[in-house]
Coordinates of C-alpha atoms in Angstrom, one line a residue:
X1 CA -49.1 72.1 37.4
X2 CA -47.4 70.6 34.3
X3 CA -44.2 68.8 35.9
X4 CA -41.8 66.9 34.0
X5 CA -39.9 64.6 35.9
X6 CA -36.0 63.4 34.9
X7 CA -34.0 60.9 35.9
X8 CA -30.4 60.9 34.5
X9 CA -27.4 60.9 36.8
X10 CA -26.8 57.3 37.4
X11 CA -28.6 54.8 35.6
X12 CA -31.8 53.9 34.1
X13 CA -32.8 57.2 32.7
X14 CA -36.2 58.1 32.6
X15 CA -39.0 60.8 32.0
X16 CA -42.3 61.2 33.5
X17 CA -45.0 63.7 33.2
X18 CA -47.7 64.7 35.7
X19 CA -50.5 67.1 35.2
X20 CA -52.5 68.9 37.7
X21 CA -51.3 66.1 40.2
X22 CA -52.2 63.2 37.8
X23 CA -49.5 60.6 36.2
X24 CA -49.9 61.0 32.4
X25 CA -46.8 59.4 30.9
X26 CA -43.9 57.5 32.1
X27 CA -41.3 55.9 29.9
X28 CA -37.4 54.6 30.3
X29 CA -35.0 56.0 27.9
X30 CA -33.8 52.5 27.2
X31 CA -37.1 51.3 25.6
X32 CA -36.5 54.1 22.8
X33 CA -32.5 53.8 22.5
X34 CA -32.5 50.0 22.8
X35 CA -29.7 50.1 25.6
X36 CA -30.3 48.0 28.3
X37 CA -30.6 50.1 31.4
X38 CA -30.1 53.1 29.0
X39 CA -26.4 53.7 29.8
X40 CA -23.8 52.4 32.2
X41 CA -23.9 54.1 35.8
X42 CA -20.4 55.7 35.2
X43 CA -19.6 59.5 35.6
X44 CA -18.6 59.8 31.8
X45 CA -22.2 58.9 31.3
X46 CA -23.8 61.1 33.6
X47 CA -24.4 64.0 31.2
X48 CA -26.6 61.7 29.0
X49 CA -30.4 62.8 29.3
X50 CA -33.6 60.7 28.5
X51 CA -34.2 62.9 25.5
X52 CA -36.3 60.3 23.6
X53 CA -38.5 59.5 26.6
X54 CA -38.9 63.2 27.5
X55 CA -40.1 64.2 24.0
X56 CA -42.4 61.1 24.0
X57 CA -44.0 62.0 27.4
X58 CA -44.7 65.7 25.9
X59 CA -46.0 64.8 22.6
X60 CA -48.2 62.0 24.5
X61 CA -49.8 65.0 26.4
X62 CA -49.5 67.5 23.4
X63 CA -47.4 69.6 25.2
X64 CA -44.1 71.7 24.5
X65 CA -41.3 72.3 26.8
X66 CA -42.3 75.8 27.0
X67 CA -45.3 74.7 28.4
X68 CA -44.1 73.3 31.4
X69 CA -44.4 74.7 34.8
X70 CA -41.4 72.7 36.3
X71 CA -39.0 70.1 35.5
X72 CA -37.8 67.9 38.4
X73 CA -34.4 66.4 38.5
X74 CA -34.0 63.7 40.9
X75 CA -30.3 64.6 42.4
X76 CA -29.5 67.8 44.4
X77 CA -25.6 68.4 43.9
X78 CA -25.8 70.8 46.7
X79 CA -26.3 67.8 49.1
X80 CA -23.5 66.0 47.8
X81 CA -19.9 65.4 49.4
X82 CA -16.7 64.3 47.9
X83 CA -16.4 60.6 47.3
X84 CA -13.3 60.5 49.0
X85 CA -14.8 62.0 52.0
X86 CA -17.7 59.4 52.3
X87 CA -15.2 56.6 51.9
X88 CA -16.2 55.7 48.3
X89 CA -13.6 54.5 45.9
X90 CA -15.0 57.0 42.9
X91 CA -12.2 59.2 41.8
X92 CA -14.0 60.3 38.8
X93 CA -17.0 61.3 40.9
X94 CA -16.3 65.1 40.7
X95 CA -17.2 64.9 37.0
X96 CA -20.5 63.3 37.9
X97 CA -21.2 66.3 40.3
X98 CA -20.2 69.1 37.6
X99 CA -22.7 67.3 35.2
X100 CA -25.2 67.3 37.9
X101 CA -24.7 70.8 38.5
X102 CA -25.1 72.0 34.9
X103 CA -28.2 69.8 34.4
X104 CA -30.7 73.0 33.8
X105 CA -28.7 73.7 31.0
X106 CA -28.4 70.3 29.6
X107 CA -32.1 70.0 29.8
X108 CA -32.5 73.5 28.3
X109 CA -30.5 72.2 25.2
X110 CA -32.2 69.0 25.0
X111 CA -35.6 70.3 25.4
X112 CA -35.7 73.9 23.1
X113 CA -38.0 76.1 24.6
X114 CA -37.4 75.2 28.2
X115 CA -36.4 78.2 30.6
X116 CA -33.6 76.5 32.6
X117 CA -35.0 78.5 35.8
X118 CA -37.6 76.0 35.7
X119 CA -35.6 73.1 36.8
X120 CA -35.7 72.0 40.4
X121 CA -33.3 69.8 42.0
X122 CA -35.1 67.3 44.1
X123 CA -33.0 65.1 46.5
X124 CA -32.6 61.7 45.0
X125 CA -33.8 59.5 47.8
X126 CA -37.0 62.2 48.4
X127 CA -37.7 61.5 44.8
X128 CA -37.5 57.6 45.5
X129 CA -40.0 58.4 48.6
X130 CA -42.5 60.1 46.5
X131 CA -42.5 57.7 44.0
X132 CA -43.8 55.5 46.7
X133 CA -45.7 57.8 48.8
X134 CA -47.5 59.7 46.3
X135 CA -48.0 57.0 43.8
X136 CA -49.4 54.2 46.3
X137 CA -53.5 54.1 46.6
X138 CA -54.9 55.1 49.9
X139 CA -51.6 56.5 51.0
X140 CA -52.6 59.6 52.2
X141 CA -50.9 58.6 55.6
X142 CA -48.2 56.2 55.2
X143 CA -44.5 55.3 56.1
X144 CA -41.7 55.2 53.6
X145 CA -38.6 53.0 53.3
X146 CA -36.2 53.7 50.3
X147 CA -33.0 51.7 50.1
X148 CA -30.7 51.8 47.1
X149 CA -26.9 51.9 46.2
X150 CA -26.4 55.6 47.0
X151 CA -27.8 59.1 46.4
X152 CA -26.3 62.4 47.4
X153 CA -24.4 61.4 50.7
X154 CA -26.7 58.6 51.9
X155 CA -28.0 55.1 50.8
X156 CA -31.4 54.9 52.8
X157 CA -34.2 57.0 53.8
X158 CA -36.7 56.4 56.4
X159 CA -39.7 59.0 56.1
X160 CA -43.3 59.4 56.6
X161 CA -46.0 61.1 54.0
X162 CA -48.7 63.1 56.1
X163 CA -50.9 65.0 53.2
X164 CA -49.0 66.9 51.0
X165 CA -45.5 66.4 52.8
X166 CA -42.8 63.7 53.0
X167 CA -41.1 64.1 56.3
X168 CA -37.5 62.6 56.4
X169 CA -37.0 60.5 59.8
X170 CA -33.6 59.0 59.4
X171 CA -30.9 58.3 56.6
X172 CA -28.0 56.2 56.5
X173 CA -24.6 57.7 55.6
X174 CA -22.3 56.5 53.2
X175 CA -20.2 54.4 52.6
X176 CA -22.6 51.9 54.2
X177 CA -24.8 50.5 51.6
X178 CA -26.9 47.6 51.1
X179 CA -27.2 48.3 47.6
X180 CA -23.6 48.7 46.7
X181 CA -22.6 45.7 48.9
X182 CA -25.2 43.7 46.9
X183 CA -23.7 45.1 43.6
X184 CA -20.3 44.0 44.6
X185 CA -21.5 40.5 45.5
X186 CA -23.1 40.5 41.9
X187 CA -19.8 41.3 40.1
X188 CA -18.2 38.8 42.5
X189 CA -20.5 36.1 41.3
X190 CA -19.5 37.0 37.5
X191 CA -22.8 39.0 36.8
X192 CA -23.0 42.8 35.7
X193 CA -23.2 44.7 38.6
X194 CA -25.9 47.5 38.5
X195 CA -27.9 45.4 36.2
X196 CA -27.9 41.5 37.2
X197 CA -28.6 41.6 41.0
X198 CA -31.9 40.0 40.5
X199 CA -29.8 37.0 39.4
X200 CA -28.1 36.9 42.6
X201 CA -31.7 36.8 44.4
X202 CA -32.3 33.8 41.8
X203 CA -29.0 31.8 42.7
X204 CA -29.8 32.3 46.7
X205 CA -32.7 29.9 46.3
X206 CA -30.2 27.1 45.4
X207 CA -28.1 27.8 48.3
X208 CA -27.8 27.3 52.0
X209 CA -27.0 30.5 54.3
X210 CA -24.2 28.6 56.1
X211 CA -22.1 31.9 55.7
X212 CA -24.4 34.0 57.6
X213 CA -23.0 34.2 60.8
X214 CA -19.7 35.3 59.1
X215 CA -21.1 37.7 56.7
X216 CA -23.4 39.6 59.1
X217 CA -20.1 40.8 61.0
X218 CA -20.0 43.2 57.8
X219 CA -23.9 43.9 57.0
X220 CA -26.1 44.4 60.0
X221 CA -28.7 46.3 61.4
X222 CA -27.7 48.8 64.1
X223 CA -31.0 48.9 65.8
X224 CA -31.6 52.7 65.4
X225 CA -33.0 52.6 62.0
X226 CA -29.8 52.2 60.3
X227 CA -27.1 49.5 59.6
X228 CA -23.8 48.5 58.6
X229 CA -22.6 47.6 55.0
X230 CA -19.0 48.0 53.7
X231 CA -16.0 46.4 53.4
X232 CA -17.2 42.6 52.6
X233 CA -14.0 40.8 51.9
X234 CA -15.8 38.4 49.2
X235 CA -12.8 36.4 48.2
X236 CA -12.6 35.1 52.1
X237 CA -16.0 33.4 51.6
X238 CA -15.4 32.0 47.9
X239 CA -13.3 32.4 44.8
X240 CA -14.9 35.1 42.3
X241 CA -16.7 33.8 39.1
X242 CA -15.6 34.7 35.7
X243 CA -18.6 36.0 33.6
X244 CA -20.4 33.1 32.1
X245 CA -18.5 30.3 34.3
X246 CA -20.4 27.7 36.1
X247 CA -21.3 28.4 39.7
X248 CA -20.5 26.2 42.5
X249 CA -22.3 25.2 45.9
X250 CA -20.2 27.6 47.6
X251 CA -21.5 30.4 45.3
X252 CA -24.9 29.7 45.8
X253 CA -24.3 29.7 49.6
X254 CA -22.9 33.0 49.5
X255 CA -25.8 34.3 47.7
X256 CA -28.1 32.8 50.1
X257 CA -26.3 34.0 53.3
X258 CA -26.0 37.7 51.6
X259 CA -29.8 37.5 51.0
X260 CA -30.5 36.8 54.6
X261 CA -28.3 39.5 55.9
X262 CA -30.3 41.7 53.4
X263 CA -33.7 40.6 54.8
X264 CA -32.6 40.6 58.2
X265 CA -31.5 44.0 58.0
X266 CA -34.5 45.5 56.0
X267 CA -36.8 43.9 58.5
X268 CA -35.3 45.4 61.5
X269 CA -35.4 48.8 59.7
X270 CA -39.1 48.1 58.9
X271 CA -39.7 47.5 62.6
X272 CA -37.8 50.8 63.7
X273 CA -39.8 52.8 61.2
X274 CA -43.2 51.6 62.4
X275 CA -42.1 51.9 65.9
X276 CA -41.9 55.8 65.1
X277 CA -44.8 55.9 62.9
X278 CA -47.4 53.2 63.8
X279 CA -48.9 53.6 60.3
X280 CA -50.8 50.7 58.7
X281 CA -49.2 51.0 55.2
X282 CA -45.4 50.9 54.4
X283 CA -44.4 51.8 51.0
X284 CA -41.2 50.9 49.4
X285 CA -38.7 52.3 46.8
X286 CA -35.2 52.4 45.8
X287 CA -33.5 49.6 43.5
X288 CA -33.3 47.1 46.7
X289 CA -37.1 47.2 46.8
X290 CA -37.1 45.2 43.5
X291 CA -35.7 42.4 45.6
X292 CA -39.3 40.4 45.9
X293 CA -37.9 37.9 48.3
X294 CA -37.1 40.5 51.0
X295 CA -40.2 42.5 50.0
X296 CA -42.3 39.0 51.2
X297 CA -40.6 38.9 54.6
X298 CA -41.2 42.5 55.4
X299 CA -45.0 42.1 54.6
X300 CA -45.0 38.7 56.4
X301 CA -42.8 39.8 59.4
X302 CA -43.1 43.6 60.2
X303 CA -45.6 45.4 61.9
X304 CA -47.1 47.0 58.9
X305 CA -50.6 45.5 57.9
X306 CA -49.9 46.7 54.4
X307 CA -47.0 46.9 52.1
X308 CA -46.8 48.5 48.5
X309 CA -43.8 48.5 46.3
X310 CA -43.0 51.0 43.5
X311 CA -43.4 49.0 40.0
X312 CA -40.3 51.1 38.8
X313 CA -38.7 51.0 42.3
X314 CA -35.1 51.4 40.7
X315 CA -33.9 54.9 39.6
X316 CA -36.3 54.9 36.9
X317 CA -39.0 55.9 39.3
X318 CA -37.5 58.8 40.5
X319 CA -38.4 60.7 37.5
X320 CA -41.7 60.0 38.6
X321 CA -41.3 60.6 42.2
X322 CA -39.5 64.0 41.4
X323 CA -42.2 65.3 39.5
X324 CA -45.1 64.1 42.1
X325 CA -42.9 65.9 44.7
X326 CA -42.6 69.1 42.6
X327 CA -46.3 69.1 42.2
X328 CA -47.4 68.2 45.8
X329 CA -45.0 71.1 46.9
X330 CA -46.7 73.4 44.2
X331 CA -50.1 72.7 45.8
X332 CA -51.6 70.1 43.5
X333 CA -53.6 66.9 45.1
X334 CA -51.6 64.2 43.6
X335 CA -53.3 61.1 42.5
X336 CA -52.0 57.5 42.8
X337 CA -50.6 55.9 39.6
X338 CA -53.3 54.4 37.7
X339 CA -51.0 51.3 36.8
X340 CA -47.7 50.6 35.4
X341 CA -49.2 50.7 32.0
X342 CA -47.7 54.2 31.4
X343 CA -45.6 53.6 28.2
X344 CA -46.0 54.1 24.6
X345 CA -49.3 52.2 22.9
X346 CA -50.5 52.2 19.2
X347 CA -53.9 52.0 17.7
X348 CA -55.2 49.0 15.7
X349 CA -54.9 51.0 12.4
X350 CA -51.1 51.8 13.3
X351 CA -50.3 48.3 14.2
X352 CA -52.0 46.7 10.8
X353 CA -49.8 49.5 9.2
X354 CA -46.6 48.4 10.5
X355 CA -47.4 44.6 9.6
X356 CA -48.3 45.6 6.2
X357 CA -45.3 47.6 5.8
X358 CA -43.3 44.6 6.9
X359 CA -45.0 42.7 4.3
X360 CA -45.8 39.8 7.2
X361 CA -48.8 37.9 6.9
X362 CA -51.4 38.1 9.7
X363 CA -54.7 37.6 10.3
X364 CA -57.6 39.3 12.6
X365 CA -59.2 36.5 14.6
X366 CA -62.7 37.2 16.4
X367 CA -61.2 37.3 19.7
X368 CA -57.5 37.3 19.9
X369 CA -57.4 36.2 23.7
X370 CA -59.4 32.8 22.6
X371 CA -57.0 32.4 19.9
X372 CA -54.0 32.8 22.2
X373 CA -55.6 30.6 24.7
X374 CA -55.7 27.7 22.4
X375 CA -52.0 28.1 21.0
X376 CA -51.1 28.2 24.8
X377 CA -52.9 24.9 25.2
X378 CA -51.2 23.5 22.4
X379 CA -48.0 24.2 24.0
X380 CA -47.0 27.1 21.9
X381 CA -44.8 30.1 22.8
X382 CA -46.6 33.3 22.6
X383 CA -45.4 36.9 22.2
X384 CA -48.1 39.3 23.7
X385 CA -48.0 42.8 22.6
X386 CA -51.0 44.5 24.1
X387 CA -51.9 48.2 25.1
X388 CA -49.2 50.8 26.6
X389 CA -45.9 49.4 27.7
X390 CA -45.2 49.0 31.1
X391 CA -43.0 51.4 33.4
X392 CA -40.5 49.6 35.6
X393 CA -38.6 46.2 34.6
X394 CA -41.7 43.7 35.3
X395 CA -43.6 42.5 32.1
X396 CA -47.1 42.6 33.5
X397 CA -49.5 41.6 30.5
X398 CA -48.3 44.2 28.0
X399 CA -44.9 43.0 26.6
X400 CA -44.8 39.4 27.7
X401 CA -43.9 35.9 26.4
X402 CA -46.4 33.4 27.6
X403 CA -46.3 29.7 27.9
X404 CA -48.0 26.7 29.2
X405 CA -47.2 26.4 33.0
X406 CA -48.3 22.6 33.2
X407 CA -45.0 21.6 31.2
X408 CA -42.1 21.4 33.3
X409 CA -39.9 21.7 30.1
X410 CA -41.5 25.1 29.4
X411 CA -38.9 26.6 32.0
X412 CA -35.7 25.5 30.1
X413 CA -37.6 26.3 26.9
X414 CA -38.2 29.7 27.7
X415 CA -34.6 30.2 29.1
X416 CA -33.2 29.3 25.8
X417 CA -35.7 31.5 23.8
X418 CA -34.4 34.3 26.0
X419 CA -30.7 33.4 26.0
X420 CA -30.6 33.2 29.8
X421 CA -29.3 31.2 32.6
X422 CA -31.1 27.9 33.3
X423 CA -31.4 28.8 37.2
X424 CA -33.7 31.8 36.5
X425 CA -37.3 31.3 37.3
X426 CA -40.4 32.3 35.2
X427 CA -43.5 33.7 36.6
X428 CA -47.2 33.0 36.6
X429 CA -50.1 35.4 36.0
X430 CA -53.3 34.5 37.6
X431 CA -56.7 36.1 38.0
X432 CA -56.6 38.0 41.3
X433 CA -59.8 36.1 42.6
X434 CA -58.3 32.8 41.9
X435 CA -54.9 33.5 43.6
X436 CA -55.5 32.6 47.1
X437 CA -56.5 29.0 45.8
X438 CA -53.0 28.4 44.7
X439 CA -50.5 30.9 46.1
X440 CA -49.9 31.9 49.6
X441 CA -48.3 35.5 50.4
X442 CA -49.3 39.0 49.9
X443 CA -52.5 39.7 47.8
X444 CA -53.1 41.2 45.5
X445 CA -50.0 41.1 43.6
X446 CA -50.4 43.3 40.5
X447 CA -46.8 44.4 39.9
X448 CA -44.7 41.1 40.5
X449 CA -42.9 42.3 43.4
X450 CA -43.4 39.6 46.2
X451 CA -42.8 35.8 46.1
X452 CA -45.4 33.3 47.3
X453 CA -45.7 29.9 48.3
X454 CA -47.2 27.5 45.9
X455 CA -49.8 25.3 47.4
X456 CA -48.5 21.6 47.6
X457 CA -51.3 20.5 45.5
X458 CA -50.5 22.7 42.6
X459 CA -46.7 22.3 42.5
X460 CA -47.1 19.3 40.1
X461 CA -49.8 20.8 38.0
X462 CA -47.8 24.0 37.2
X463 CA -44.4 22.9 37.4
X464 CA -42.8 25.7 34.9
X465 CA -43.6 28.6 37.2
X466 CA -42.3 26.9 40.6
X467 CA -38.9 27.9 41.7
X468 CA -36.6 25.3 43.3
X469 CA -37.4 26.6 46.6
X470 CA -41.3 25.9 46.2
X471 CA -42.2 29.6 45.4
X472 CA -43.3 31.7 42.7
X473 CA -43.4 35.2 41.9
X474 CA -46.9 36.0 40.9
X475 CA -48.8 38.6 39.2
X476 CA -52.2 39.1 40.1
X477 CA -54.6 40.1 37.1
X478 CA -57.6 42.7 38.0
X479 CA -60.3 42.0 35.3
X480 CA -61.3 45.6 35.5
X481 CA -57.7 46.9 34.7
X482 CA -56.8 44.1 32.3
X483 CA -60.1 42.7 30.6
X484 CA -58.1 41.0 27.6
X485 CA -55.4 39.3 29.8
X486 CA -58.2 38.0 32.1
X487 CA -60.2 36.8 29.3
X488 CA -57.2 34.9 27.8
X489 CA -56.8 33.4 31.3
X490 CA -60.5 32.3 31.3
X491 CA -60.1 30.8 28.0
X492 CA -57.0 28.8 28.8
X493 CA -58.6 27.5 32.0
X494 CA -61.6 26.5 30.0
X495 CA -59.3 24.3 27.6
X496 CA -56.8 22.9 30.4
X497 CA -58.3 23.1 33.7
X498 CA -55.3 25.4 34.9
X499 CA -56.1 28.9 35.7
X500 CA -52.4 30.2 35.5
X501 CA -50.3 31.3 32.5
X502 CA -46.2 31.7 32.3
X503 CA -45.5 35.4 32.0
X504 CA -42.0 36.6 31.4
X505 CA -40.6 39.7 29.8
X506 CA -40.7 40.1 25.9
X507 CA -36.9 40.3 25.3
X508 CA -33.8 38.3 24.9
X509 CA -30.9 38.2 27.2
X510 CA -28.8 41.6 27.4
X511 CA -31.9 43.7 25.3
X512 CA -34.6 45.8 27.0
X513 CA -38.3 44.8 26.8
X514 CA -39.9 45.1 23.4
X515 CA -41.4 48.6 23.3
X516 CA -42.7 49.3 19.9
X517 CA -44.3 47.2 16.9
X518 CA -40.8 46.9 15.3
X519 CA -39.1 45.7 18.3
X520 CA -41.9 43.1 18.5
X521 CA -41.5 42.0 15.0
X522 CA -37.5 41.9 15.2
X523 CA -37.7 39.8 18.7
X524 CA -40.5 37.3 16.8
X525 CA -38.3 37.1 13.9
X526 CA -35.0 36.2 15.9
X527 CA -36.3 33.9 18.5
X528 CA -38.2 30.4 18.3
X529 CA -41.4 32.0 19.4
X530 CA -44.5 30.3 17.7
X531 CA -47.3 33.1 17.9
X532 CA -47.1 36.9 17.9
X533 CA -50.5 38.4 19.4
X534 CA -49.9 42.1 18.5
X535 CA -53.0 44.2 19.2
X536 CA -56.1 42.2 17.7
X537 CA -53.8 40.5 15.2
X538 CA -51.9 37.4 15.1
X539 CA -48.9 36.3 13.3
X540 CA -47.9 32.7 13.0
X541 CA -44.3 31.4 12.8
X542 CA -45.1 29.5 9.7
X543 CA -46.5 32.5 7.8
X544 CA -43.8 34.6 9.0
X545 CA -41.3 32.7 7.6
X546 CA -42.8 31.1 4.7
X547 CA -44.2 34.6 3.3
X548 CA -42.7 35.5 -0.4
X549 CA -40.1 38.0 -0.4
X550 CA -42.3 40.4 -2.2
X551 CA -45.9 39.6 -1.3
X552 CA -48.9 41.6 0.0
X553 CA -49.0 41.3 3.7
X554 CA -52.0 39.8 5.1
X555 CA -55.1 41.9 5.8
X556 CA -57.6 42.3 8.9

C-alpha cells in the first residue's frame, strides 16, 4: 500500500509517506513555511494542512495524489465530545471539529487528483501509539504509552502491540491531562504554551521540588493506570512571569515540583502497564514523551528492560503513526523507521549551484570532516548541514551547530548565537562505543531523548555540555548510520583528546530548524557562526562577508 499520513488539526502539521510498510519520507510543514510549529494550535487554524510537506513527500517517491491507496488523518471526529462536556474551556472547539469532519474535502482540494473517499480518520492517540509501536526496532511485541495534551476525548493511551495490531488497554478521560497542565505552567512562567515546554524542563534543574507535596494534590496517579491532573491554582504557588522577565527561585522551584509530579505519575503508569503486559519493551509517544528527564526515570525505575521513544514524539509524529496504522490494517508488514533523517536532502551538485548562485566564496577540502574538526579544535562555531533533514525537534547531526565542549564559555556563546535564555543547556554528541566511558544512562541514545549523568572525571573536561544538575542530554552516534559525523568526532579527538562535540540545533530563537540550503546561508549570514559545512563544501565567515558584491562564487 501507498499511504500518506497527515497531521493537521492541533499543531506541528506534518506529512509522512509509507510505501509497502516502509517509511519513505516524513517532514514537518514548519521546515517549508518557516513558521515555528507550522501554526498556533487554535481552532481558527485547524483547517490549515501541511500542503508543502505532503507535496514533497509524494515528489520524493515519484508519486501523484491519484497513486495513493489511502490517506491517514490523525484525528477521528466521530470520537470527539463537546469541549464543555469534557470540562474544557474551549468555546471555539466546535469550529475545530467542523474542520476535522471536512478534512477529506480539504485534502482533496490540497492534493488535486486525490479521491476524498481514500481519507481514513485514525484516532489521535492510536496514531501516536503506532508511531512508537510500529516504528521502533524489534517491537513486534511491545507496550505503548502515549501521553500528550489532548486527543478526541482523552489525554493518554496505554496499549499493547502484538503483530499487526495495537490493542488499547486504558485511556484517561479529559479534562485530566498531564500535557495541558504542563502547558498551563509553561504559560504561567512567561513562556509560549504548546511551544516552550522544554524550557520548563530546563528551568526545573535550577530549583528544588519543595512545593511537590502541595502540587501533588492536583497532579497524581490514581493507581489504576490513570491520573488526576486539572485545576491547578498556579498563582497560589508563585506569581506569574511576564514574557522575558527574570525568573526567581520560586519559579524554578515550581518548575522542579511540577517536573517531579509529572515523573512520579508517568512512572506509576508505566508500572501499571507492565503489570498488564509483562513486555520487555516500552515505546513512548505523545508530546510529553519529549520530556527526556522523565524518560530517563522510566528507563531507570520501571520494570521494562528497554525503552524506545519516537524521535518525532509530538503531534508531527502522528502523520507517520497514522500512515503505519493504516498500512498495517491493510495487511502490510511494517518496518521500523530507518532513522530520523527522513526529510529533504540535496546532491553535491545542487549544493554547489546554490552557493554559486548566491556568489558565496566556498571551497571543497579533501575531507570536510577533518576541516570541521580542525575548526572546532580552534574554538570555531560551525554550522553543519549534511544529508537529509531530521524529522522531529532534535538536531541529530544533519542540521546542527557544533562547538568545542571543553570551553565553558561556549554555552553562553551558543545561547547568544541562537538568541535564547542562558539557563538553556546544549547537548553533546559522542560515538556510541565511547559513550559508556563518560555518560551513565540509557544507551544507546541516538535521538537525544534521555538525560545521562556525566562521569565526575569528565565534568571539568566538557563543561559546556554539563547542565547545572550534572547531566547531559546526549546523542550517541552509530558510525554505520552516520559515517561522516563519526569521522568528524574521531578527528576532533585526535586533535584535542576529547571524544565529544557540542551539538545544538541549527536555528535561531523562534525560528524552525534550518532545512534547505537557502535557510543555511541566511542563518550563517545573520548569526556569528565561523564556518558553514554544507555537504562537502565549506564557507568561511571572512570570505562570506569579504566577497565582492558582484564577484564569481568559489568553485569546487
